[in-house]
Amino acid sequence: MQQFIELIRQPWPWYVAGPLIGLTVPTLLLIGNKSFGISSSLRHICAACFPANISFFKYDWKKEIWNLVFVLGVFFGGMIATNFMENPNAFQLSANTMADLRALGIQDFSGLMPADLFSMEALFSLKGFIFFVLGGFMVGFGTRYAGGCTSGHAIMGLSNLQVPSLIATCCFMVGGFTMTHLLMPFIFKLF
């Protein structure tokens, strides 16, 4: 049992974790023609908890209860891993990435997320407002506009050879590169 705990406490290489994630797609298709995606669970929660007279929420959400159970498993799995299975090794970040982030003013790399961005002080600043409120709105709007999130399109949609998912995934990538290389340095220079 101790060896199993040590095994799951360590970061898994991409060639192990990637195929395990990839195998969820055929598994879901084989066990009931289910579609993988995280953002659709918010629709199911709204339909279950706020039964309004809105056509978008008028459907049998109970048929999608497996998706809510999956998202709960992701949440509780993350909580268990964070509180009981912390990796004993220091978080590893490439020297080039650290140099790029230091050039933007991020100095604290002691945790999983830089405290310069993810602290209560940073949250209630203008920079925090831009990153979390406006950024969260843009992610939510983009997810709804694209008809799904990155996991739904990039994992499930591409494996089903769906052209809209290919277009959405390309747009996700272009948006990420644009934010990282153009907008984020500009936003950091404002403050």
mmCIF file of N, CA and C in Angstrom, residues 5 9 12 14 38 55 57 69 76 98 100 128 133 138 146-147 153 174 177:
data_model
loop_
_atom_site.group_PDB
_atom_site.id
_atom_site.type_symbol
_atom_site.label_atom_id
_atom_site.label_comp_id
_atom_site.label_asym_id
_atom_site.label_seq_id
_atom_site.Cartn_x
_atom_site.Cartn_y
_atom_site.Cartn_z
ATOM 1 N N ILE A 5 0.897 4.507 -2.629
ATOM 2 C CA ILE A 5 0.790 5.917 -2.216
ATOM 3 C C ILE A 5 1.961 6.713 -2.770
ATOM 4 N N ARG A 9 1.791 9.871 -5.523
ATOM 5 C CA ARG A 9 2.240 11.183 -5.039
ATOM 6 C C ARG A 9 3.196 11.853 -6.008
ATOM 7 N N TRP A 12 3.295 12.324 -12.768
ATOM 8 C CA TRP A 12 3.352 11.306 -13.801
ATOM 9 C C TRP A 12 3.827 11.931 -15.091
ATOM 10 N N TRP A 14 4.194 12.710 -19.096
ATOM 11 C CA TRP A 14 3.161 12.924 -20.115
ATOM 12 C C TRP A 14 2.789 11.636 -20.835
ATOM 13 N N ILE A 38 -16.086 19.416 -19.420
ATOM 14 C CA ILE A 38 -16.304 19.915 -18.067
ATOM 15 C C ILE A 38 -17.316 21.055 -18.049
ATOM 16 N N SER A 55 -35.411 28.294 -22.285
ATOM 17 C CA SER A 55 -35.349 27.130 -23.174
ATOM 18 C C SER A 55 -34.003 26.408 -23.102
ATOM 19 N N PHE A 57 -32.286 25.733 -20.574
ATOM 20 C CA PHE A 57 -32.245 24.844 -19.418
ATOM 21 C C PHE A 57 -33.409 23.850 -19.389
ATOM 22 N N VAL A 69 -21.317 13.795 -11.473
ATOM 23 C CA VAL A 69 -20.537 12.903 -10.603
ATOM 24 C C VAL A 69 -19.060 12.954 -10.985
ATOM 25 N N PHE A 76 -13.226 16.584 -5.600
ATOM 26 C CA PHE A 76 -12.800 15.896 -4.377
ATOM 27 C C PHE A 76 -11.443 15.222 -4.550
ATOM 28 N N MET A 98 11.009 30.946 -15.651
ATOM 29 C CA MET A 98 11.204 31.781 -14.467
ATOM 30 C C MET A 98 11.815 33.120 -14.845
ATOM 31 N N ASP A 100 11.502 34.695 -17.720
ATOM 32 C CA ASP A 100 10.454 35.467 -18.401
ATOM 33 C C ASP A 100 9.462 36.043 -17.397
ATOM 34 N N GLY A 128 -5.520 42.174 -10.475
ATOM 35 C CA GLY A 128 -6.338 41.012 -10.151
ATOM 36 C C GLY A 128 -7.707 41.094 -10.796
ATOM 37 N N VAL A 133 -11.507 38.738 -13.019
ATOM 38 C CA VAL A 133 -12.889 39.065 -13.373
ATOM 39 C C VAL A 133 -13.046 39.161 -14.885
ATOM 40 N N MET A 138 -14.169 36.407 -19.993
ATOM 41 C CA MET A 138 -13.771 36.052 -21.357
ATOM 42 C C MET A 138 -13.720 34.534 -21.552
ATOM 43 N N ALA A 146 -18.023 29.034 -28.165
ATOM 44 C CA ALA A 146 -17.423 27.924 -28.913
ATOM 45 C C ALA A 146 -18.197 26.621 -28.744
ATOM 46 N N GLY A 147 -19.163 26.616 -27.845
ATOM 47 C CA GLY A 147 -19.951 25.403 -27.644
ATOM 48 C C GLY A 147 -19.212 24.346 -26.841
ATOM 49 N N HIS A 153 -13.495 20.128 -26.555
ATOM 50 C CA HIS A 153 -13.103 20.233 -27.958
ATOM 51 C C HIS A 153 -11.783 19.512 -28.240
ATOM 52 N N VAL A 174 -4.322 30.046 -30.366
ATOM 53 C CA VAL A 174 -3.977 31.408 -30.796
ATOM 54 C C VAL A 174 -4.268 32.397 -29.674
ATOM 55 N N PHE A 177 -1.521 31.992 -26.974
ATOM 56 C CA PHE A 177 -0.255 32.601 -27.408
ATOM 57 C C PHE A 177 -0.346 34.120 -27.408
#
